[in-house]
Short mmCIF file of C-alpha atoms and ligand atoms in Angstrom, two decimals:
data_model
loop_
_atom_site.label_atom_id
_atom_site.label_comp_id
_atom_site.label_asym_id
_atom_site.label_seq_id
_atom_site.Cartn_x
_atom_site.Cartn_y
_atom_site.Cartn_z
CA MET A 29 14.28 23.83 -16.77
CA SER A 30 10.80 23.40 -17.33
CA GLY A 31 8.30 20.88 -18.34
CA ILE A 32 9.14 17.05 -18.14
CA LEU A 33 12.67 17.84 -16.98
CA SER A 34 11.65 20.47 -14.08
CA SER A 35 12.13 18.13 -11.47
CA SER A 36 15.72 16.84 -10.01
CA LEU A 37 14.61 12.88 -10.32
CA ALA A 38 13.42 13.41 -13.94
CA ARG A 39 16.59 14.80 -14.75
CA LYS A 40 18.23 12.00 -12.91
CA TYR A 41 15.91 9.53 -15.07
CA ALA A 42 16.96 11.50 -18.25
CA MET A 43 20.72 11.08 -17.77
CA ALA A 44 20.65 7.28 -16.35
CA LEU A 45 18.61 6.50 -19.91
CA SER A 46 21.01 8.36 -22.04
CA ALA A 47 23.63 6.81 -20.19
CA PHE A 48 21.95 3.14 -20.85
CA PHE A 49 21.63 3.84 -24.24
CA LEU A 50 25.37 5.16 -24.92
CA ILE A 51 26.50 1.75 -22.88
CA PHE A 52 24.26 -0.37 -25.58
CA PHE A 53 26.08 1.56 -28.37
CA LEU A 54 29.39 0.91 -27.33
CA LEU A 55 28.86 -2.58 -26.85
CA ILE A 56 27.99 -2.86 -30.66
CA HIS A 57 30.66 -0.61 -31.75
CA VAL A 58 33.11 -2.39 -29.64
CA SER A 59 32.21 -5.83 -31.36
CA VAL A 60 32.25 -4.53 -35.01
CA ASN A 61 35.81 -3.02 -33.88
CA LEU A 62 36.92 -6.40 -32.63
CA LEU A 63 36.40 -7.90 -35.89
CA SER A 64 39.19 -5.85 -37.43
CA VAL A 65 41.41 -8.02 -35.28
CA PHE A 66 40.61 -11.25 -36.31
CA SER A 67 39.54 -10.83 -39.76
CA GLU A 68 39.76 -7.74 -42.35
CA ASP A 69 36.84 -9.01 -44.21
CA ALA A 70 34.60 -9.50 -41.64
CA PHE A 71 35.40 -5.80 -40.66
CA ASN A 72 34.76 -4.54 -43.86
CA THR A 73 31.62 -6.31 -44.58
CA ALA A 74 30.39 -5.11 -40.98
CA SER A 75 31.42 -1.74 -41.51
CA HIS A 76 29.98 -1.45 -44.84
CA PHE A 77 26.75 -2.86 -43.46
CA MET A 78 26.64 0.00 -40.71
CA GLY A 79 27.46 2.58 -42.82
CA THR A 80 24.83 2.05 -45.57
CA ASN A 81 22.05 0.50 -43.90
CA PRO A 82 19.28 3.10 -43.92
CA LEU A 83 17.70 2.16 -40.61
CA ILE A 84 21.10 2.40 -39.01
CA GLN A 85 22.28 5.72 -40.98
CA PHE A 86 19.19 7.57 -40.83
CA ILE A 87 17.18 6.34 -37.65
CA MET A 88 19.91 4.89 -35.18
CA GLN A 89 22.59 7.48 -35.96
CA PRO A 90 20.44 10.40 -35.41
CA ILE A 91 19.25 9.00 -32.27
CA LEU A 92 22.86 8.53 -30.98
CA ILE A 93 23.90 11.73 -31.75
CA PHE A 94 20.92 13.29 -29.79
CA GLY A 95 21.74 10.85 -27.04
CA VAL A 96 25.32 12.02 -26.78
CA VAL A 97 24.65 15.55 -27.01
CA PHE A 98 21.81 15.03 -24.44
CA HIS A 99 23.82 13.13 -21.95
CA PHE A 100 26.69 15.71 -21.88
CA VAL A 101 24.45 19.02 -21.85
CA MET A 102 22.69 17.33 -19.00
CA GLY A 103 25.68 16.69 -17.56
CA PHE A 104 26.94 20.47 -17.59
CA VAL A 105 23.45 21.25 -16.47
CA LEU A 106 23.68 19.36 -13.61
CA GLU A 107 26.95 20.20 -12.76
CA LEU A 108 26.23 23.87 -12.60
CA LYS A 109 23.19 23.44 -10.66
CA ASN A 110 24.88 21.52 -8.23
CA LYS A 111 27.84 23.47 -7.96
CA SER A 112 25.54 26.56 -7.35
CA ALA A 113 23.78 24.86 -4.20
CA ARG A 114 26.64 25.70 -2.10
CA SER A 115 28.31 28.88 -2.84
CA VAL A 116 30.52 28.92 0.00
CA LYS A 117 33.00 26.09 -0.05
CA TYR A 118 34.25 24.45 2.90
CA VAL A 119 37.58 25.39 4.28
CA LYS A 120 38.70 21.77 5.03
CA ASN A 121 36.74 18.98 3.11
CA ASN A 122 37.62 15.55 3.12
CA GLY A 123 35.93 14.35 0.22
CA ALA A 124 37.74 10.81 0.11
CA ALA A 125 36.49 9.85 3.27
CA ASN A 126 33.15 8.68 2.05
CA ALA A 127 32.96 8.73 -1.71
CA THR A 128 35.04 7.24 -4.64
CA TRP A 129 37.05 9.53 -6.78
CA MET A 130 35.31 8.44 -9.69
CA SER A 131 31.89 9.32 -8.28
CA ARG A 132 33.37 12.70 -7.42
CA ASN A 133 34.45 13.74 -10.68
CA MET A 134 32.28 12.36 -13.35
CA ILE A 135 32.41 15.90 -14.89
CA TYR A 136 36.09 15.74 -15.44
CA SER A 137 36.01 12.06 -16.73
CA GLY A 138 33.02 13.10 -19.06
CA LEU A 139 35.07 16.04 -20.40
CA ALA A 140 37.80 13.86 -21.46
CA ILE A 141 35.37 11.54 -23.23
CA LEU A 142 34.10 14.76 -24.96
CA ALA A 143 37.53 15.85 -26.06
CA PHE A 144 38.10 12.27 -27.39
CA ILE A 145 34.50 12.14 -29.20
CA VAL A 146 35.53 15.41 -30.93
CA LEU A 147 38.79 14.12 -32.01
CA HIS A 148 37.08 10.58 -32.86
CA PHE A 149 34.34 13.03 -35.19
CA ILE A 150 37.25 14.57 -36.83
CA ASP A 151 39.08 11.43 -37.33
CA PHE A 152 36.25 9.12 -38.74
CA TRP A 153 32.90 10.66 -38.71
CA ILE A 154 33.40 13.59 -40.85
CA PRO A 155 35.77 11.80 -43.62
CA GLU A 156 32.76 9.29 -43.82
CA ILE A 157 30.02 11.87 -44.05
CA ASN A 158 32.31 13.95 -46.71
CA THR A 159 32.80 10.51 -49.01
CA LYS A 160 29.29 9.26 -48.72
CA TYR A 161 26.96 12.33 -48.62
CA ILE A 162 29.00 15.17 -50.11
CA HIS A 163 30.87 13.20 -52.77
CA GLY A 164 28.09 10.75 -52.92
CA ASP A 165 30.22 7.62 -52.88
CA THR A 166 28.65 5.03 -50.91
CA SER A 167 30.20 2.17 -52.79
CA GLY A 168 32.61 1.68 -49.70
CA LEU A 169 35.36 0.84 -52.09
CA LEU A 170 38.97 1.94 -52.23
CA GLN A 171 40.24 4.60 -54.22
CA ASN A 172 41.91 2.01 -56.53
CA GLY A 173 38.42 0.18 -56.58
CA GLU A 174 40.17 -2.91 -55.03
CA GLY A 175 38.18 -4.05 -52.09
CA LEU A 176 36.38 -2.20 -49.38
CA ARG A 177 38.16 0.85 -47.94
CA TYR A 178 37.12 0.80 -44.10
CA PHE A 179 39.91 -1.58 -42.65
CA GLU A 180 42.71 0.37 -44.74
CA GLU A 181 41.47 3.65 -43.26
CA LEU A 182 41.06 2.42 -39.66
CA HIS A 183 44.46 0.54 -39.94
CA LEU A 184 46.32 3.77 -41.17
CA LYS A 185 45.07 6.13 -38.48
CA PHE A 186 46.44 4.01 -35.98
CA SER A 187 50.22 4.26 -37.17
CA ASN A 188 50.13 7.88 -35.54
CA PRO A 189 51.60 7.22 -31.83
CA LEU A 190 50.09 10.42 -30.68
CA ARG A 191 46.69 9.40 -31.71
CA VAL A 192 47.14 6.08 -30.25
CA GLY A 193 47.89 7.63 -27.10
CA ALA A 194 45.09 9.95 -27.02
CA TYR A 195 42.96 7.16 -27.71
CA VAL A 196 44.27 5.20 -24.69
CA LEU A 197 44.06 7.57 -22.34
CA ALA A 198 40.51 8.73 -23.49
CA PHE A 199 39.54 4.98 -22.91
CA VAL A 200 41.07 5.19 -19.36
CA PHE A 201 38.80 7.91 -18.60
CA LEU A 202 35.93 6.12 -20.22
CA ALA A 203 36.47 3.47 -17.73
CA LEU A 204 36.86 5.68 -15.02
CA HIS A 205 33.55 7.49 -15.69
CA LEU A 206 31.63 3.82 -16.18
CA LEU A 207 33.19 2.34 -13.09
CA HIS A 208 30.95 4.79 -11.18
CA GLY A 209 28.15 5.66 -13.73
CA PHE A 210 27.01 2.13 -14.87
CA GLN A 211 25.91 0.95 -11.39
CA SER A 212 24.79 4.54 -10.81
CA ALA A 213 22.59 4.56 -13.58
CA PHE A 214 20.37 1.65 -11.93
CA GLN A 215 20.30 3.50 -8.84
CA SER A 216 18.79 6.37 -10.39
CA MET A 217 16.37 4.27 -12.10
CA GLY A 218 15.13 2.97 -8.60
CA MET A 219 17.01 -0.33 -8.78
CA ASN A 220 18.42 -1.32 -5.58
CA ASN A 221 17.32 -4.70 -4.13
CA LYS A 222 19.08 -8.14 -3.63
CA TYR A 223 20.52 -8.23 -7.27
CA THR A 224 22.35 -5.20 -6.50
CA LYS A 225 25.21 -6.80 -5.41
CA SER A 226 25.57 -8.89 -8.65
CA PHE A 227 25.06 -6.12 -10.77
CA LYS A 228 27.36 -4.18 -9.57
CA LYS A 229 30.08 -6.73 -10.42
CA TRP A 230 28.93 -6.92 -13.92
CA THR A 231 28.76 -3.33 -14.47
CA LYS A 232 32.38 -3.19 -12.88
CA GLY A 233 33.30 -5.68 -15.63
CA TYR A 234 31.63 -4.13 -18.29
CA ALA A 235 33.41 -0.48 -17.29
CA ILE A 236 37.05 -2.28 -17.32
CA ILE A 237 36.35 -4.95 -20.02
CA VAL A 238 34.69 -2.64 -22.89
CA PRO A 239 37.30 0.29 -22.55
CA LEU A 240 39.92 -2.40 -22.68
CA LEU A 241 39.09 -3.89 -25.65
CA PHE A 242 39.07 -0.54 -27.21
CA ILE A 243 42.50 -0.04 -26.31
CA ILE A 244 43.64 -3.57 -27.30
CA ILE A 245 42.35 -2.88 -30.72
CA ALA A 246 44.07 0.16 -31.20
CA LEU A 247 47.77 -1.22 -29.73
CA PHE A 248 46.92 -3.96 -32.01
CA HIS A 249 46.63 -2.05 -35.02
CA PHE A 250 49.63 0.27 -33.88
CA PHE A 251 52.06 -2.67 -33.58
CA ASN A 252 51.06 -4.45 -36.59
CA GLN A 253 51.55 -1.65 -39.13
CA MET B 11 44.78 16.49 25.64
CA ASP B 12 45.53 19.60 23.87
CA PHE B 13 43.99 20.97 20.54
CA THR B 14 44.24 23.79 18.23
CA LEU B 15 40.66 24.70 16.90
CA LYS B 16 40.10 26.19 13.77
CA ILE B 17 36.59 27.67 13.90
CA TRP B 18 34.26 29.37 11.62
CA ARG B 19 33.06 32.64 13.07
CA GLN B 20 30.30 34.65 11.53
CA ASP B 21 28.60 37.42 13.37
CA SER B 22 24.96 36.80 11.45
CA ALA B 23 23.47 35.78 8.46
CA ASN B 24 24.77 38.43 6.26
CA ALA B 25 28.16 39.12 8.03
CA GLN B 26 31.41 38.13 6.49
CA GLY B 27 32.82 35.01 8.04
CA SER B 28 36.27 33.64 8.61
CA MET B 29 38.21 30.96 10.51
CA LYS B 30 39.34 31.83 13.97
CA ASP B 31 42.16 30.04 15.87
CA TYR B 32 41.50 28.99 19.47
CA LYS B 33 43.50 26.74 21.69
CA VAL B 34 42.24 24.47 24.39
CA THR B 35 44.34 22.60 26.99
CA ASP B 36 43.83 19.82 29.66
CA ILE B 37 40.64 18.23 27.93
CA SER B 38 40.05 14.96 28.94
CA SER B 39 39.71 12.06 26.33
CA ASP B 40 36.28 11.31 27.90
CA THR B 41 34.99 14.87 27.21
CA SER B 42 32.46 14.90 24.10
CA PHE B 43 33.00 16.97 21.46
CA LEU B 44 30.33 19.34 22.45
CA GLU B 45 31.60 19.45 26.26
CA MET B 46 34.95 20.42 24.68
CA LEU B 47 33.26 23.37 22.93
CA ASP B 48 31.50 24.42 26.21
CA VAL B 49 35.04 24.34 28.15
CA LEU B 50 36.24 26.78 25.02
CA ASN B 51 33.11 28.89 25.45
CA GLN B 52 33.46 29.39 29.31
CA GLN B 53 36.91 30.64 28.74
CA LEU B 54 35.51 32.89 26.06
CA ILE B 55 33.02 34.31 28.88
CA GLU B 56 35.75 34.59 31.10
CA LYS B 57 37.67 36.80 28.76
CA GLY B 58 34.59 38.72 27.85
CA GLU B 59 34.43 37.67 24.41
CA ASP B 60 31.66 36.59 22.12
CA VAL B 61 30.65 32.64 22.67
CA ILE B 62 30.78 30.36 20.04
CA ALA B 63 27.38 29.62 18.80
CA PHE B 64 26.64 25.98 17.94
CA ASP B 65 23.51 23.93 17.64
CA ASN B 66 22.50 21.28 20.29
CA ASP B 67 19.91 19.77 22.37
CA CYS B 68 19.40 16.20 23.66
CA ARG B 69 23.18 15.41 23.72
CA GLU B 70 22.38 11.89 23.25
CA GLY B 71 22.23 11.54 19.29
CA VAL B 72 18.42 11.22 19.03
CA CYS B 73 17.28 15.24 18.64
CA GLY B 74 18.82 15.72 15.27
CA MET B 75 20.22 19.35 16.47
CA CYS B 76 23.87 19.29 16.75
CA SER B 77 25.76 19.39 13.43
CA LEU B 78 29.27 20.73 12.78
CA TYR B 79 31.66 19.88 9.93
CA ILE B 80 34.68 18.38 11.79
CA ASN B 81 37.92 18.03 9.76
CA GLY B 82 35.95 17.88 6.70
CA GLU B 83 33.70 15.24 7.64
CA ALA B 84 29.78 15.92 9.01
CA HIS B 85 29.73 15.05 12.64
CA GLY B 86 33.30 14.59 12.50
CA PRO B 87 35.57 11.26 11.61
CA LYS B 88 33.65 8.62 13.35
CA LYS B 89 30.77 6.85 11.57
CA LEU B 90 27.16 6.60 12.88
CA VAL B 91 27.45 9.04 15.36
CA THR B 92 26.31 12.46 15.95
CA THR B 93 28.74 15.46 16.96
CA CYS B 94 27.54 15.07 20.42
CA GLN B 95 28.26 11.20 20.64
CA LEU B 96 31.95 12.17 19.30
CA TYR B 97 34.81 11.97 22.02
CA MET B 98 37.82 13.57 22.05
CA ARG B 99 39.67 10.42 22.29
CA SER B 100 38.68 10.16 18.61
CA PHE B 101 41.28 12.78 18.03
CA LYS B 102 45.24 12.69 18.50
CA ASP B 103 46.98 15.12 21.44
CA GLY B 104 47.97 18.27 20.13
CA GLN B 105 45.54 17.89 16.76
CA THR B 106 44.50 20.77 14.95
CA ILE B 107 40.75 20.77 14.04
CA TYR B 108 38.78 22.43 11.72
CA ILE B 109 35.54 23.13 12.66
CA GLU B 110 32.77 24.35 10.12
CA PRO B 111 29.15 25.09 9.83
CA PHE B 112 27.14 22.63 7.65
CA ARG B 113 27.26 24.33 4.35
CA ALA B 114 24.69 24.49 1.64
CA ASP B 115 22.79 27.62 0.18
CA ALA B 116 19.52 25.93 1.26
CA PHE B 117 20.91 25.79 5.05
CA PRO B 118 21.45 29.45 5.53
CA ILE B 119 24.25 30.55 8.40
CA VAL B 120 22.41 31.96 11.51
CA LYS B 121 25.45 32.61 13.54
CA ASP B 122 28.84 30.90 13.56
CA LEU B 123 28.19 27.46 13.60
CA VAL B 124 24.43 27.55 13.88
CA VAL B 125 22.63 26.79 10.31
CA ASP B 126 18.93 27.42 9.59
CA ARG B 127 17.52 23.86 8.51
CA SER B 128 13.92 24.92 8.31
CA ALA B 129 13.98 23.85 4.66
CA PHE B 130 13.46 20.31 6.18
CA GLU B 131 10.52 21.40 8.08
CA ARG B 132 8.99 22.71 4.91
CA ILE B 133 9.85 19.30 3.20
CA GLN B 134 8.25 17.37 5.98
CA GLN B 135 5.10 19.96 5.82
CA ALA B 136 4.70 18.99 2.14
CA GLY B 137 3.43 15.64 2.60
CA GLY B 138 5.56 14.21 5.35
CA TYR B 139 2.55 12.93 7.27
CA ASN B 140 -0.91 11.16 7.22
CA SER B 141 -3.59 13.60 6.78
CA PHE B 142 -6.23 11.46 8.05
CA ASP B 143 -6.76 10.23 11.37
CA THR B 144 -5.07 6.83 12.12
CA GLY B 145 -7.49 6.61 15.36
CA SER B 146 -6.24 5.14 18.75
CA ALA B 147 -4.07 2.13 19.07
CA GLU B 148 -5.83 -0.89 17.82
CA ASP B 149 -5.26 -4.39 18.25
CA ALA B 150 -1.77 -5.27 17.03
CA ASN B 151 -3.02 -7.77 14.31
CA ASN B 152 -5.44 -5.55 12.77
CA ILE B 153 -3.27 -4.94 9.91
CA LEU B 154 -0.69 -7.60 9.10
CA ILE B 155 2.79 -6.53 8.65
CA ASP B 156 5.56 -8.70 7.85
CA LYS B 157 8.77 -8.40 10.04
CA GLU B 158 11.12 -7.44 7.25
CA THR B 159 9.03 -4.86 6.09
CA ALA B 160 8.60 -3.37 9.58
CA ALA B 161 11.89 -3.35 10.30
CA ALA B 162 12.71 -1.54 6.85
CA ALA B 163 10.10 1.32 7.75
CA PHE B 164 11.70 1.58 11.13
CA ASP B 165 15.13 1.86 9.58
CA SER B 166 13.88 4.44 7.48
CA ALA B 167 12.05 6.30 10.26
CA GLU B 168 15.37 6.45 12.17
CA CYS B 169 16.26 9.61 10.44
CA ILE B 170 16.50 12.38 12.94
CA GLY B 171 16.95 15.40 10.16
CA CYS B 172 20.12 16.43 11.18
CA GLY B 173 21.01 17.50 7.80
CA ALA B 174 24.73 15.74 7.45
CA CYS B 175 23.64 14.16 4.22
CA VAL B 176 23.21 17.36 2.74
CA ALA B 177 26.46 19.00 4.23
CA THR B 178 28.54 15.96 3.26
CA CYS B 179 27.02 15.49 -0.22
CA LYS B 180 29.06 17.61 -2.81
CA ASN B 181 26.09 18.57 -4.52
CA SER B 182 24.02 19.57 -1.47
CA SER B 183 21.30 16.92 -2.27
CA ALA B 184 18.69 16.29 0.41
CA MET B 185 17.67 13.02 -1.24
CA LEU B 186 18.76 10.80 1.56
CA PHE B 187 16.79 12.69 3.98
CA VAL B 188 13.58 12.99 1.65
CA SER B 189 14.04 9.44 0.70
CA ALA B 190 13.83 8.15 4.17
CA LYS B 191 10.85 10.43 5.12
CA VAL B 192 9.28 9.03 1.66
CA SER B 193 10.20 5.56 2.64
CA GLN B 194 9.04 5.26 6.35
CA PHE B 195 5.29 5.86 5.06
CA ALA B 196 5.86 3.89 1.39
CA LEU B 197 6.68 0.73 3.14
CA LEU B 198 3.58 0.75 5.24
CA PRO B 199 -0.18 0.25 4.35
CA GLN B 200 -1.31 3.46 5.93
CA GLY B 201 1.03 5.39 4.18
CA ARG B 202 0.36 4.00 0.89
CA ILE B 203 -2.95 5.78 1.05
CA GLU B 204 -1.23 9.19 0.26
CA ALA B 205 1.79 7.66 -1.73
CA THR B 206 1.64 9.46 -4.66
CA SER B 207 0.91 12.99 -3.75
CA ARG B 208 3.22 12.57 -0.78
CA VAL B 209 6.06 11.84 -2.93
CA LEU B 210 5.26 14.21 -5.61
CA ASN B 211 5.03 17.11 -3.28
CA MET B 212 8.19 16.38 -1.20
CA VAL B 213 10.42 15.94 -4.10
CA LYS B 214 8.88 19.32 -5.46
CA GLN B 215 9.42 21.28 -2.11
CA MET B 216 12.86 19.63 -2.02
CA ASP B 217 13.68 20.95 -5.37
CA GLU B 218 12.28 24.65 -4.58
CA GLU B 219 14.42 25.02 -1.42
CA GLY B 220 17.39 24.84 -3.85
CA PHE B 221 19.35 21.40 -3.10
CA GLY B 222 21.46 19.69 -5.66
CA ASN B 223 20.85 16.73 -7.92
CA CYS B 224 22.09 13.15 -6.65
CA THR B 225 25.01 12.06 -8.43
CA ASN B 226 25.06 8.65 -5.99
CA THR B 227 28.29 9.24 -4.77
CA GLY B 228 27.02 7.34 -1.70
CA ALA B 229 28.93 9.81 0.89
CA CYS B 230 25.31 10.54 2.59
CA GLU B 231 25.04 6.91 3.27
CA VAL B 232 28.68 6.79 5.13
CA GLU B 233 28.24 9.87 6.95
CA CYS B 234 24.75 9.70 8.11
CA PRO B 235 24.85 9.00 12.03
CA LYS B 236 21.71 7.06 11.53
CA GLY B 237 22.92 4.58 8.69
CA ILE B 238 20.05 5.64 6.43
CA SER B 239 20.99 3.72 3.28
CA LEU B 240 20.99 4.50 -0.50
CA GLU B 241 18.24 1.92 -0.88
CA ASN B 242 15.89 4.69 0.40
CA ILE B 243 17.07 6.74 -2.43
CA ALA B 244 16.37 4.20 -4.93
CA ARG B 245 12.84 3.51 -3.40
CA MET B 246 12.05 7.19 -3.75
CA ASN B 247 13.15 7.05 -7.27
CA ARG B 248 10.70 4.09 -7.97
CA GLU B 249 8.03 6.08 -6.04
CA TYR B 250 8.58 8.92 -8.01
CA LEU B 251 8.65 7.51 -11.21
CA ALA B 252 5.39 5.55 -10.53
CA ALA B 253 3.48 8.53 -9.22
CA SER B 254 4.63 10.60 -12.19
CA LEU B 255 3.09 8.07 -14.54
CA LYS B 256 0.20 8.11 -12.63
CA GLY B 257 0.16 11.87 -12.85
C1 HEM C 312 30.34 13.15 -23.83
C2 HEM C 312 31.00 13.42 -22.66
C3 HEM C 312 30.29 13.20 -21.47
C4 HEM C 312 30.33 13.88 -20.41
C5 HEM C 312 30.41 15.63 -20.50
C6 HEM C 312 29.61 13.08 -19.44
C7 HEM C 312 29.34 13.56 -18.05
C8 HEM C 312 28.60 12.97 -17.31
C9 HEM C 312 27.98 13.58 -15.90
C10 HEM C 312 28.60 14.95 -15.42
C11 HEM C 312 27.62 12.53 -15.18
C12 HEM C 312 27.09 12.69 -13.93
C13 HEM C 312 25.67 13.22 -13.64
C14 HEM C 312 24.95 13.19 -12.31
O1 HEM C 312 25.58 14.14 -11.50
O2 HEM C 312 24.43 12.38 -11.83
C15 HEM C 312 27.49 11.50 -15.96
C16 HEM C 312 26.87 10.32 -15.66
C17 HEM C 312 26.91 9.14 -16.52
N1 HEM C 312 27.62 9.06 -17.68
FE1 HEM C 312 28.50 10.38 -18.69
N2 HEM C 312 29.31 11.76 -19.79
C18 HEM C 312 29.76 11.84 -21.24
C19 HEM C 312 29.72 10.59 -21.80
C20 HEM C 312 29.34 9.33 -21.57
C21 HEM C 312 29.32 8.40 -22.23
C22 HEM C 312 30.07 8.18 -23.68
C23 HEM C 312 28.95 7.29 -21.48
C24 HEM C 312 28.65 5.80 -21.61
C25 HEM C 312 29.14 5.25 -22.54
C26 HEM C 312 28.39 7.72 -20.18
C27 HEM C 312 27.76 7.18 -18.92
C28 HEM C 312 27.54 7.66 -18.15
C29 HEM C 312 26.70 7.09 -17.00
C30 HEM C 312 26.18 5.37 -17.21
C31 HEM C 312 26.35 7.87 -15.99
C32 HEM C 312 25.69 7.80 -14.61
C33 HEM C 312 24.10 8.09 -15.08
C34 HEM C 312 23.49 8.26 -13.73
O3 HEM C 312 23.81 8.17 -12.63
O4 HEM C 312 22.18 7.59 -13.39
N3 HEM C 312 28.94 9.14 -20.17
N4 HEM C 312 28.04 11.73 -17.16
S1 SF4 C 313 19.28 10.92 6.39
FE1 SF4 C 313 20.72 10.70 8.05
S2 SF4 C 313 22.23 12.38 7.71
FE2 SF4 C 313 20.38 12.80 6.78
S3 SF4 C 313 19.04 14.17 7.95
FE3 SF4 C 313 18.49 12.00 8.22
S4 SF4 C 313 19.62 11.27 9.79
FE4 SF4 C 313 20.79 12.77 9.06
#
């Protein structure tokens, strides 16, 4: 790696900043999804806004895609570099003696999330792009023209138990990833002070509550078919 | 006490190494780990075999020479001790003990359990000092430093450069060591004078030596015999960010 990302610490900052961005995005995503549990109309309105607002579509969305790709590519780069720093492994290594499972397996929880993102793209993002930009239908209306289509599409997707199972599992991995990752990102950015204890609690709360909400939303639709 | 030892034997830097089994018997529980190895080496000498090479010097936990990865942990299972401060009473009678060298490509093996940690020296030489003359001891109150800061700087300075942090880290990262060396200066007024170039140069050297990156697992902090804390790494990250922005 050259230029601005040539130093190990610069790579850490980049990793943490991209992660903060993804964490912020997830908060918005879960908020919109939550609407689908309480009000079909509110969910449709919010989805239509997110799906057609030019600022979100043409500025935030590319930034988000860049952020995700950057994060996992950098994750792979770090993993490869770190692995190659010890070419002969220990015969006996007691990793659990000094670090959590989550912190030692970020690449595996990350890979599970990546697999989910592929599924999620096939499920929602590609059809969405297809409807809006290939077929040029930005009306957001159902085929029969009676109301907005977003809630219907979401609700239908969660009728398949396999898909719901995959979603639930993926969000468990997201929780594991964030249980270590969120507080780690603060440390990477150099924050470790008298507030760290309470920050760790907040990040733990986020890491459990946000994935749990996604799981609850998926199960809600599955059981209310 | 009796022990079965599985020890890494390797003739030279480029030779193929492997684990070999040894038995030691009638070891007093008050024997230190290194003394236990001395006993084993005496037996090997009497049998005319090649002794097991391992690093050691002061044997009181301050020099940073002893190393060893014991049963999967740097400096063995006890916290806040070096291998020389580890006693056989920390093990069970009849236990099998794995003894391996500290492993990282930046710490090449010299022989058996001895590794070359001169990468740490080169990092130190890249900036772990004040280049100017600090003169002879002045009146202690000439430069006022609050107790908390002085204590924190002293805590960082406790690092003995043993390399357990690197050996423990799943990424072979040297950040705990480097951050302790950066911090012991960064916290004090005399150290601020060259703070910018120091952190840039030391991190650059660290990267060139081939140590891995930090994933903040915290394993180093747990295994460090001197209790160097992760706060040092956060401080180094802040220092480096500020230094990079300054250019
Ligand atoms: C797309 C698949 C993903 C992969 C392959 C991946 C991989 C990784 C890896 C390997 C690390 C550890 C890097 C290191 O050694 O420091 C990491 C850190 C992190 N990841 Fe991910 N990740 C993914 C998605 C996500 C998502 C969606 C989020 C959040 C919403 C996230 C949040 C974090 C955080 C907070 C960190 C800690 C950053 C730090 O220590 O500075 N990751 N990721
Ligand atoms: S930080 Fe701790 S483990 Fe690392 S070299 Fe210094 S004393 Fe040894």
